[in-house]
Amino acid sequence: MSADQYVVSNKQVICRNQFIGVPKESDMTITTSSITLKVPQGLKAIVVKNLYLSCDPYMRGVENSGNDRLFYAFTVDTPVVGYGVAKVVDSGSPDFQEGDLIWGPTKWQEYSLLENLDSLVKIQHKDVPLSYYNGVLGMPGHTAYVGFNEICSPKSGEYVFVSSAFGAIGQIAGQLAKLMGCYVVGSAGSKEKVDLLKNKLGFDEAFNYKEEHDLDATLKRYFPQGIDIYFENVGGKMLDAVLANMRVNGRIAVCGMISQYHLDQPEGIKNLVQLVYKRILMKGFRVYEYNHIYPKFLETMLAYVREGRIVYQEDVNDGIESGPAALVRLFSGENSGKGVIVVARE
Amino acid sequence: MSADQYVVSNKQVICRNQFIGVPKESDMTITTSSITLKVPQGLKAIVVKNLYLSCDPYMRGVENSGNDRLFYAFTVDTPVVGYGVAKVVDSGSPDFQEGDLIWGPTKWQEYSLLENLDSLVKIQHKDVPLSYYNGVLGMPGHTAYVGFNEICSPKSGEYVFVSSAFGAIGQIAGQLAKLMGCYVVGSAGSKEKVDLLKNKLGFDEAFNYKEEHDLDATLKRYFPQGIDIYFENVGGKMLDAVLANMRVNGRIAVCGMISQYHLDQPEGIKNLVQLVYKRILMKGFRVYEYNHIYPKFLETMLAYVREGRIVYQEDVNDGIESGPAALVRLFSGENSGKGVIVVARE
């Protein structure tokens, strides 16, 4: 067979331009390219068929003051980069076989040639929904586990607040806190999410931050004793209100500050002096610095998922064409749960 | 002898009213009371003659939002409370003998009856200046040691910035960093202090923050590679500039924020999102939670002091009457080094 016989069409979500502010659908376009489903001779790479793509807030890209971007999800005229679950179609590496399932950074297209094999995880346990490896069993779940367990050193009975609590990470942080025996309150942006947090995910309380006009008073209502642990996903006014309500020796895992990334001028945080008064720890972290504990995390989380002790809400979008709208909905808050784009079911 | 024969006059610095903003001399007054130099029968207490009183920024008192003050240096119509070095005149406890030297929370007066004996440390090593137990060998030294070693986990070769670097704590934090093999820059509020930091305390560089109009640019000049460790004493604009210049996995020991305590509305910190970008740790702390490492600290620091590897600059004020002015000068920045009030030399 000639190489041509392995050439197939390949639908892609291409980045047209860098975002200004939050992503718009017009920042992306769907094109059809082609790809050879064979690894070029001598290249230590794999070709995969993408099944489930992950849609995450970090993909907007955040920049630090030195202008070097942290995440490179978007490069103009190339496919969007994100995590995904995929099936190996051809392998140039002894570590991967045709038919293997993997998760890791892939691209928003039907098929991908992946060369950075160290960044991929082979999926061994297939009795759970495969899309979970984009979520509760993958990077977001691991992030929640690291932030809650490693950064916050939780104890049973502590008071825990999670913002963006119905998001890919917040859901898990809150449920881990419940399993630890903590009192857990979450904030989210709609009545529907608040109801699900309380009735399906087992949070003790939840509130819609869009309906609260004095977040300090809101937190005092839910935490009359104050907050021991804050799992921070949003930043800005919420962080300021939390700082005013932290307890002595409180801990804040700084996972993200989604309310701030798109602002030209971030909001000023006025209550940071509480770090002195209350001996508070705040710690930013990146999950890839904790890869060594992924196996321990996976074992723990697989058991919780199989036993139904942790449940996971996905916002499922069908077809790769649904990608741009799904990403935009993350930032408008119209999504509901972990963003997943189903490219193919196997 | 009757008890009356033990009654002596006792000069005191009395707090007239709570501070509004920074302390003024008129907030305090000198009065002469009397005291019996005998512990009342059956009371587990000691009577001490105060030798050296400590004059520290925390004494202004800082309040948290719940209105419960952290430090109780000032209660109207009673003597100012602060740390001091004192000699035992009479003891109702088997743990203390007449003639023992102690340091701990005492009061701004010539003689004190002290009942909280657990808070006192007996001075065993008298070959160093006794006033050092208010500073490099006492609470400020221990604070610097805890903040730098325990909170910041320093490594040789790291880039360290210390604000309020000529203060009671900053001096020691910077010198500990030099001994660790770090590159150390300090900020202070006068040319004299900057010169002493560089020429006497061995800082690599120092600058007068009052002469810098763009602190971000200043820090970029001194730290082109960025800052690994920030020993935070001031807060506000300096903290914001530091956050913009932190390196990945940087650490900030939040010892104090002296620029903020007296403000009705603290300054907003805009660069906190750097905690996400750079995985920064910030940690407030209180030295008394690290009392268990005081013996290790003391052994280390005594050796440094005896060998001349750490030097210590005191701002010496003669006579208890000099107390109010000395405290006011701490906040105007006219002081120079660790504030000490000499009540008696033995």
CSV table of C-alpha atoms in Angstrom, one decimal, chain B residues 21 64 70 89 139 150 180 204 211 234 256 281 283 306:
chain,number,residue,atom,x,y,z
B,21,GLY,CA,-3.5,56.7,62.4
B,64,ASN,CA,-8.6,42.6,62.0
B,70,LEU,CA,-4.1,41.1,67.7
B,89,VAL,CA,14.0,41.5,92.2
B,139,MET,CA,11.6,38.1,69.3
B,150,GLU,CA,10.9,28.1,57.9
B,180,MET,CA,23.0,31.3,53.2
B,204,ASP,CA,24.7,43.4,48.1
B,211,GLU,CA,13.6,58.4,46.1
B,234,VAL,CA,5.6,46.9,54.4
B,256,GLY,CA,4.1,42.6,58.4
B,281,LEU,CA,3.7,31.0,48.1
B,283,LYS,CA,2.4,33.0,54.2
B,306,ARG,CA,29.9,36.0,68.9
